[in-house]
Amino acid sequence: MNKKLAAALSGGAVLVVALSGCSSSSGGGDKGPDPKLVAWAKTVCDAVPAQDAKIKAANAAISTTAADTAEPETLQKTDSQAFQDMSDGYKAIAAAIGDAGAPPGVDGGAARQQEVVKNLNGLAASYADLKKQVDALNTKDQAKFASGLHDVAVQMTELEKKHKSGTEALKNLQQGEVKAAIAEQASCKKVASSAAPPAGSPEGSAKG
């Protein structure tokens, strides 16, 4: 049953990696990006690794229970905590980007920043809703539990659109010197290197 959930999780990790940009690129010329922009990027990037780890652990927890023959109560507890952690993770990243404010000296930066915050908060709310659904599942009735878990998996698949919107918003925020400033941050590089997809995977061509 949980295998459907595990299969539906693919978009989550990719979104956070989008914030790391392509660390090998530089867009600020020889002088490098504006120091104020570098400071902004540091504020954003320093908040990412801990939340990235939380989201990855939540993904792994659901995948792990998908691989065994866990009882419904165990599945419910694991999935509920995983959805809570994913919701908290996206909410925290949204808060970090929101608190950082618009990237200084960037045309349209405020609108791009607000779009990212809106998308990430939307994802956080969606995962919070999934947690409520999982918490309400009837673990005493195997058929009803399986049906309910299937419904959750379907909704997770539909969340893929929100993940794609979030990824596009993050990429849109990272234009020109913003990308160069983020590329300088060790914390964002760490996320990029730890989440690099295996060669030949669908995500492999998305990074770069």
PDB file of C-alpha atoms in Angstrom:
ATOM      1  CA  MET A   1       0.000   0.000   0.000  1.00  0.00           C
ATOM      2  CA  ASN A   2       2.712   2.438   0.946  1.00  0.00           C
ATOM      3  CA  LYS A   3       4.512   1.806  -2.333  1.00  0.00           C
ATOM      4  CA  LYS A   4       2.032   4.123  -4.057  1.00  0.00           C
ATOM      5  CA  LEU A   5       2.965   6.841  -1.572  1.00  0.00           C
ATOM      6  CA  ALA A   6       6.666   6.220  -2.100  1.00  0.00           C
ATOM      7  CA  ALA A   7       6.227   6.453  -5.869  1.00  0.00           C
ATOM      8  CA  ALA A   8       4.386   9.756  -5.481  1.00  0.00           C
ATOM      9  CA  LEU A   9       7.216  11.376  -3.513  1.00  0.00           C
ATOM     10  CA  SER A  10       9.580  11.981  -6.412  1.00  0.00           C
ATOM     11  CA  GLY A  11       8.950  15.713  -6.753  1.00  0.00           C
ATOM     12  CA  GLY A  12       9.817  16.719  -3.208  1.00  0.00           C
ATOM     13  CA  ALA A  13      13.579  16.462  -3.230  1.00  0.00           C
ATOM     14  CA  VAL A  14      13.914  18.090  -6.630  1.00  0.00           C
ATOM     15  CA  LEU A  15      12.217  21.269  -5.472  1.00  0.00           C
ATOM     16  CA  VAL A  16      14.680  21.948  -2.668  1.00  0.00           C
ATOM     17  CA  VAL A  17      17.610  21.270  -4.996  1.00  0.00           C
ATOM     18  CA  ALA A  18      16.255  23.996  -7.273  1.00  0.00           C
ATOM     19  CA  LEU A  19      17.105  26.509  -4.571  1.00  0.00           C
ATOM     20  CA  SER A  20      20.755  25.526  -4.753  1.00  0.00           C
ATOM     21  CA  GLY A  21      20.944  26.590  -8.381  1.00  0.00           C
ATOM     22  CA  CYS A  22      23.801  25.340 -10.509  1.00  0.00           C
ATOM     23  CA  SER A  23      26.766  25.873  -8.264  1.00  0.00           C
ATOM     24  CA  SER A  24      29.250  25.713 -11.117  1.00  0.00           C
ATOM     25  CA  SER A  25      27.756  28.704 -12.899  1.00  0.00           C
ATOM     26  CA  SER A  26      28.453  32.365 -12.317  1.00  0.00           C
ATOM     27  CA  GLY A  27      26.464  35.291 -13.558  1.00  0.00           C
ATOM     28  CA  GLY A  28      28.017  38.290 -11.875  1.00  0.00           C
ATOM     29  CA  GLY A  29      31.010  38.969 -14.075  1.00  0.00           C
ATOM     30  CA  ASP A  30      34.599  39.350 -12.847  1.00  0.00           C
ATOM     31  CA  LYS A  31      33.682  41.534  -9.898  1.00  0.00           C
ATOM     32  CA  GLY A  32      31.178  39.014  -8.573  1.00  0.00           C
ATOM     33  CA  PRO A  33      27.677  39.700  -7.268  1.00  0.00           C
ATOM     34  CA  ASP A  34      26.751  42.666  -5.050  1.00  0.00           C
ATOM     35  CA  PRO A  35      27.859  42.035  -1.423  1.00  0.00           C
ATOM     36  CA  LYS A  36      24.323  42.923  -0.254  1.00  0.00           C
ATOM     37  CA  LEU A  37      22.975  40.221  -2.544  1.00  0.00           C
ATOM     38  CA  VAL A  38      25.544  37.746  -1.230  1.00  0.00           C
ATOM     39  CA  ALA A  39      24.398  38.527   2.315  1.00  0.00           C
ATOM     40  CA  TRP A  40      20.785  37.976   1.240  1.00  0.00           C
ATOM     41  CA  ALA A  41      21.708  34.646  -0.367  1.00  0.00           C
ATOM     42  CA  LYS A  42      23.483  33.550   2.798  1.00  0.00           C
ATOM     43  CA  THR A  43      20.371  34.273   4.881  1.00  0.00           C
ATOM     44  CA  VAL A  44      18.289  32.116   2.558  1.00  0.00           C
ATOM     45  CA  CYS A  45      20.797  29.304   2.023  1.00  0.00           C
ATOM     46  CA  ASP A  46      21.763  28.882   5.674  1.00  0.00           C
ATOM     47  CA  ALA A  47      18.172  27.898   6.450  1.00  0.00           C
ATOM     48  CA  VAL A  48      18.026  25.233   3.745  1.00  0.00           C
ATOM     49  CA  PRO A  49      20.228  22.259   4.795  1.00  0.00           C
ATOM     50  CA  ALA A  50      18.359  21.433   8.012  1.00  0.00           C
ATOM     51  CA  GLN A  51      14.979  21.581   6.280  1.00  0.00           C
ATOM     52  CA  ASP A  52      16.298  19.699   3.265  1.00  0.00           C
ATOM     53  CA  ALA A  53      17.457  16.934   5.629  1.00  0.00           C
ATOM     54  CA  LYS A  54      14.046  16.876   7.314  1.00  0.00           C
ATOM     55  CA  ILE A  55      12.213  16.552   3.982  1.00  0.00           C
ATOM     56  CA  LYS A  56      14.599  13.838   2.760  1.00  0.00           C
ATOM     57  CA  ALA A  57      14.195  11.890   6.012  1.00  0.00           C
ATOM     58  CA  ALA A  58      10.419  12.083   5.631  1.00  0.00           C
ATOM     59  CA  ASN A  59      10.680  10.758   2.070  1.00  0.00           C
ATOM     60  CA  ALA A  60      12.944   7.965   3.271  1.00  0.00           C
ATOM     61  CA  ALA A  61      10.585   7.023   6.115  1.00  0.00           C
ATOM     62  CA  ILE A  62       7.674   6.526   3.736  1.00  0.00           C
ATOM     63  CA  SER A  63       9.865   4.592   1.314  1.00  0.00           C
ATOM     64  CA  THR A  64      11.187   2.368   4.108  1.00  0.00           C
ATOM     65  CA  THR A  65       7.742   1.403   5.335  1.00  0.00           C
ATOM     66  CA  ALA A  66       6.806   0.750   1.706  1.00  0.00           C
ATOM     67  CA  ALA A  67       9.470  -1.927   1.577  1.00  0.00           C
ATOM     68  CA  ASP A  68       8.286  -3.912   4.578  1.00  0.00           C
ATOM     69  CA  THR A  69       5.039  -5.457   5.795  1.00  0.00           C
ATOM     70  CA  ALA A  70       4.272  -2.851   8.422  1.00  0.00           C
ATOM     71  CA  GLU A  71       0.986  -2.977  10.276  1.00  0.00           C
ATOM     72  CA  PRO A  72      -1.610  -0.284   9.461  1.00  0.00           C
ATOM     73  CA  GLU A  73      -0.937   1.470  12.793  1.00  0.00           C
ATOM     74  CA  THR A  74       2.773   1.662  11.970  1.00  0.00           C
ATOM     75  CA  LEU A  75       2.111   2.933   8.475  1.00  0.00           C
ATOM     76  CA  GLN A  76      -0.280   5.531   9.801  1.00  0.00           C
ATOM     77  CA  LYS A  77       2.166   6.762  12.445  1.00  0.00           C
ATOM     78  CA  THR A  78       5.100   6.856  10.023  1.00  0.00           C
ATOM     79  CA  ASP A  79       3.225   8.607   7.227  1.00  0.00           C
ATOM     80  CA  SER A  80       1.597  11.083   9.586  1.00  0.00           C
ATOM     81  CA  GLN A  81       4.972  12.145  11.009  1.00  0.00           C
ATOM     82  CA  ALA A  82       6.509  12.269   7.532  1.00  0.00           C
ATOM     83  CA  PHE A  83       3.796  14.578   6.206  1.00  0.00           C
ATOM     84  CA  GLN A  84       4.144  16.773   9.295  1.00  0.00           C
ATOM     85  CA  ASP A  85       7.907  17.028   8.760  1.00  0.00           C
ATOM     86  CA  MET A  86       7.468  17.855   5.077  1.00  0.00           C
ATOM     87  CA  SER A  87       4.924  20.518   5.914  1.00  0.00           C
ATOM     88  CA  ASP A  88       7.236  21.995   8.563  1.00  0.00           C
ATOM     89  CA  GLY A  89      10.219  21.859   6.198  1.00  0.00           C
ATOM     90  CA  TYR A  90       8.559  23.749   3.361  1.00  0.00           C
ATOM     91  CA  LYS A  91       7.037  26.233   5.791  1.00  0.00           C
ATOM     92  CA  ALA A  92      10.453  26.938   7.309  1.00  0.00           C
ATOM     93  CA  ILE A  93      12.081  27.499   3.914  1.00  0.00           C
ATOM     94  CA  ALA A  94       9.206  29.792   2.933  1.00  0.00           C
ATOM     95  CA  ALA A  95       9.696  31.725   6.174  1.00  0.00           C
ATOM     96  CA  ALA A  96      13.437  32.073   5.558  1.00  0.00           C
ATOM     97  CA  ILE A  97      12.886  33.440   2.050  1.00  0.00           C
ATOM     98  CA  GLY A  98      10.065  35.667   3.304  1.00  0.00           C
ATOM     99  CA  ASP A  99      12.143  37.034   6.184  1.00  0.00           C
ATOM    100  CA  ALA A 100      15.103  37.685   3.888  1.00  0.00           C
ATOM    101  CA  GLY A 101      12.963  40.089   1.883  1.00  0.00           C
ATOM    102  CA  ALA A 102      13.347  40.864  -1.789  1.00  0.00           C
ATOM    103  CA  PRO A 103      16.831  40.268  -3.239  1.00  0.00           C
ATOM    104  CA  PRO A 104      18.468  43.724  -3.198  1.00  0.00           C
ATOM    105  CA  GLY A 105      19.058  45.501  -6.473  1.00  0.00           C
ATOM    106  CA  VAL A 106      17.084  43.017  -8.555  1.00  0.00           C
ATOM    107  CA  ASP A 107      14.353  44.234 -10.913  1.00  0.00           C
ATOM    108  CA  GLY A 108      11.115  42.472 -10.059  1.00  0.00           C
ATOM    109  CA  GLY A 109      12.832  40.699  -7.189  1.00  0.00           C
ATOM    110  CA  ALA A 110      10.027  41.338  -4.709  1.00  0.00           C
ATOM    111  CA  ALA A 111       7.389  39.771  -6.953  1.00  0.00           C
ATOM    112  CA  ARG A 112       9.574  36.721  -7.618  1.00  0.00           C
ATOM    113  CA  GLN A 113      10.350  36.313  -3.941  1.00  0.00           C
ATOM    114  CA  GLN A 114       6.681  36.528  -2.983  1.00  0.00           C
ATOM    115  CA  GLU A 115       5.774  33.946  -5.627  1.00  0.00           C
ATOM    116  CA  VAL A 116       8.270  31.491  -4.126  1.00  0.00           C
ATOM    117  CA  VAL A 117       6.939  32.071  -0.611  1.00  0.00           C
ATOM    118  CA  LYS A 118       3.366  31.567  -1.820  1.00  0.00           C
ATOM    119  CA  ASN A 119       4.251  28.300  -3.572  1.00  0.00           C
ATOM    120  CA  LEU A 120       6.184  26.872  -0.620  1.00  0.00           C
ATOM    121  CA  ASN A 121       3.473  27.812   1.869  1.00  0.00           C
ATOM    122  CA  GLY A 122       0.939  26.180  -0.440  1.00  0.00           C
ATOM    123  CA  LEU A 123       2.951  22.958  -0.391  1.00  0.00           C
ATOM    124  CA  ALA A 124       3.246  23.130   3.395  1.00  0.00           C
ATOM    125  CA  ALA A 125      -0.533  23.467   3.688  1.00  0.00           C
ATOM    126  CA  SER A 126      -1.096  20.555   1.295  1.00  0.00           C
ATOM    127  CA  TYR A 127       1.153  18.240   3.310  1.00  0.00           C
ATOM    128  CA  ALA A 128      -0.574  19.349   6.514  1.00  0.00           C
ATOM    129  CA  ASP A 129      -3.879  18.334   4.916  1.00  0.00           C
ATOM    130  CA  LEU A 130      -2.440  14.944   3.957  1.00  0.00           C
ATOM    131  CA  LYS A 131      -1.362  14.428   7.557  1.00  0.00           C
ATOM    132  CA  LYS A 132      -4.944  15.059   8.696  1.00  0.00           C
ATOM    133  CA  GLN A 133      -6.195  12.548   6.145  1.00  0.00           C
ATOM    134  CA  VAL A 134      -3.730   9.898   7.283  1.00  0.00           C
ATOM    135  CA  ASP A 135      -4.585  10.538  10.937  1.00  0.00           C
ATOM    136  CA  ALA A 136      -8.254   9.933  10.147  1.00  0.00           C
ATOM    137  CA  LEU A 137      -7.701   6.555   8.446  1.00  0.00           C
ATOM    138  CA  ASN A 138      -9.403   3.508   9.955  1.00  0.00           C
ATOM    139  CA  THR A 139      -6.561   1.163  10.904  1.00  0.00           C
ATOM    140  CA  LYS A 140      -8.961  -1.486  12.233  1.00  0.00           C
ATOM    141  CA  ASP A 141     -10.485  -2.142   8.825  1.00  0.00           C
ATOM    142  CA  GLN A 142      -7.847  -3.339   6.347  1.00  0.00           C
ATOM    143  CA  ALA A 143      -9.973  -2.643   3.252  1.00  0.00           C
ATOM    144  CA  LYS A 144     -10.943   0.878   4.332  1.00  0.00           C
ATOM    145  CA  PHE A 145      -7.377   1.630   5.379  1.00  0.00           C
ATOM    146  CA  ALA A 146      -6.026   0.490   1.993  1.00  0.00           C
ATOM    147  CA  SER A 147      -8.647   2.543   0.181  1.00  0.00           C
ATOM    148  CA  GLY A 148      -7.874   5.617   2.262  1.00  0.00           C
ATOM    149  CA  LEU A 149      -4.130   5.243   1.721  1.00  0.00           C
ATOM    150  CA  HIS A 150      -4.753   4.940  -2.006  1.00  0.00           C
ATOM    151  CA  ASP A 151      -6.684   8.235  -1.934  1.00  0.00           C
ATOM    152  CA  VAL A 152      -3.748   9.886  -0.159  1.00  0.00           C
ATOM    153  CA  ALA A 153      -1.345   8.572  -2.810  1.00  0.00           C
ATOM    154  CA  VAL A 154      -3.565   9.979  -5.563  1.00  0.00           C
ATOM    155  CA  GLN A 155      -3.502  13.401  -3.911  1.00  0.00           C
ATOM    156  CA  MET A 156       0.259  13.216  -3.574  1.00  0.00           C
ATOM    157  CA  THR A 157       0.528  12.559  -7.297  1.00  0.00           C
ATOM    158  CA  GLU A 158      -1.595  15.656  -7.909  1.00  0.00           C
ATOM    159  CA  LEU A 159       0.825  17.607  -5.702  1.00  0.00           C
ATOM    160  CA  GLU A 160       3.403  17.122  -8.443  1.00  0.00           C
ATOM    161  CA  LYS A 161       1.930  20.190 -10.170  1.00  0.00           C
ATOM    162  CA  LYS A 162       2.577  22.270  -7.053  1.00  0.00           C
ATOM    163  CA  HIS A 163       6.114  20.951  -6.849  1.00  0.00           C
ATOM    164  CA  LYS A 164       6.711  21.950 -10.468  1.00  0.00           C
ATOM    165  CA  SER A 165       5.254  25.418  -9.844  1.00  0.00           C
ATOM    166  CA  GLY A 166       7.491  25.802  -6.800  1.00  0.00           C
ATOM    167  CA  THR A 167      10.550  24.696  -8.753  1.00  0.00           C
ATOM    168  CA  GLU A 168       9.773  27.144 -11.562  1.00  0.00           C
ATOM    169  CA  ALA A 169       9.248  29.965  -9.057  1.00  0.00           C
ATOM    170  CA  LEU A 170      12.618  29.208  -7.435  1.00  0.00           C
ATOM    171  CA  LYS A 171      14.349  29.143 -10.804  1.00  0.00           C
ATOM    172  CA  ASN A 172      12.642  32.406 -11.756  1.00  0.00           C
ATOM    173  CA  LEU A 173      13.951  33.993  -8.561  1.00  0.00           C
ATOM    174  CA  GLN A 174      17.474  32.914  -9.459  1.00  0.00           C
ATOM    175  CA  GLN A 175      18.204  35.183 -12.373  1.00  0.00           C
ATOM    176  CA  GLY A 176      21.562  36.799 -13.089  1.00  0.00           C
ATOM    177  CA  GLU A 177      23.387  37.904  -9.975  1.00  0.00           C
ATOM    178  CA  VAL A 178      20.916  36.151  -7.649  1.00  0.00           C
ATOM    179  CA  LYS A 179      22.041  32.837  -9.082  1.00  0.00           C
ATOM    180  CA  ALA A 180      25.692  33.810  -8.785  1.00  0.00           C
ATOM    181  CA  ALA A 181      25.212  34.910  -5.159  1.00  0.00           C
ATOM    182  CA  ILE A 182      23.466  31.660  -4.249  1.00  0.00           C
ATOM    183  CA  ALA A 183      26.163  29.655  -6.040  1.00  0.00           C
ATOM    184  CA  GLU A 184      28.741  31.132  -3.635  1.00  0.00           C
ATOM    185  CA  GLN A 185      26.969  29.802  -0.558  1.00  0.00           C
ATOM    186  CA  ALA A 186      28.460  26.659   0.956  1.00  0.00           C
ATOM    187  CA  SER A 187      25.112  25.698   2.491  1.00  0.00           C
ATOM    188  CA  CYS A 188      23.345  25.668  -0.874  1.00  0.00           C
ATOM    189  CA  LYS A 189      26.266  23.842  -2.498  1.00  0.00           C
ATOM    190  CA  LYS A 190      25.963  21.202   0.203  1.00  0.00           C
ATOM    191  CA  VAL A 191      22.307  20.615  -0.651  1.00  0.00           C
ATOM    192  CA  ALA A 192      23.103  20.454  -4.374  1.00  0.00           C
ATOM    193  CA  SER A 193      25.872  17.897  -3.936  1.00  0.00           C
ATOM    194  CA  SER A 194      23.926  15.715  -1.504  1.00  0.00           C
ATOM    195  CA  ALA A 195      20.851  15.619  -3.712  1.00  0.00           C
ATOM    196  CA  ALA A 196      22.445  15.145  -7.115  1.00  0.00           C
ATOM    197  CA  PRO A 197      20.318  12.541  -8.909  1.00  0.00           C
ATOM    198  CA  PRO A 198      21.934   9.364 -10.227  1.00  0.00           C
ATOM    199  CA  ALA A 199      23.176   9.444 -13.779  1.00  0.00           C
ATOM    200  CA  GLY A 200      20.432   8.649 -16.226  1.00  0.00           C
ATOM    201  CA  SER A 201      17.602   9.567 -13.843  1.00  0.00           C
ATOM    202  CA  PRO A 202      14.768  11.847 -15.044  1.00  0.00           C
ATOM    203  CA  GLU A 203      16.043  14.635 -12.779  1.00  0.00           C
ATOM    204  CA  GLY A 204      19.606  14.318 -14.040  1.00  0.00           C
ATOM    205  CA  SER A 205      19.083  16.775 -16.898  1.00  0.00           C
ATOM    206  CA  ALA A 206      17.155  19.263 -14.747  1.00  0.00           C
ATOM    207  CA  LYS A 207      20.173  20.381 -12.758  1.00  0.00           C
ATOM    208  CA  GLY A 208      22.832  22.413 -14.324  1.00  0.00           C
TER     209      GLY A 208
END
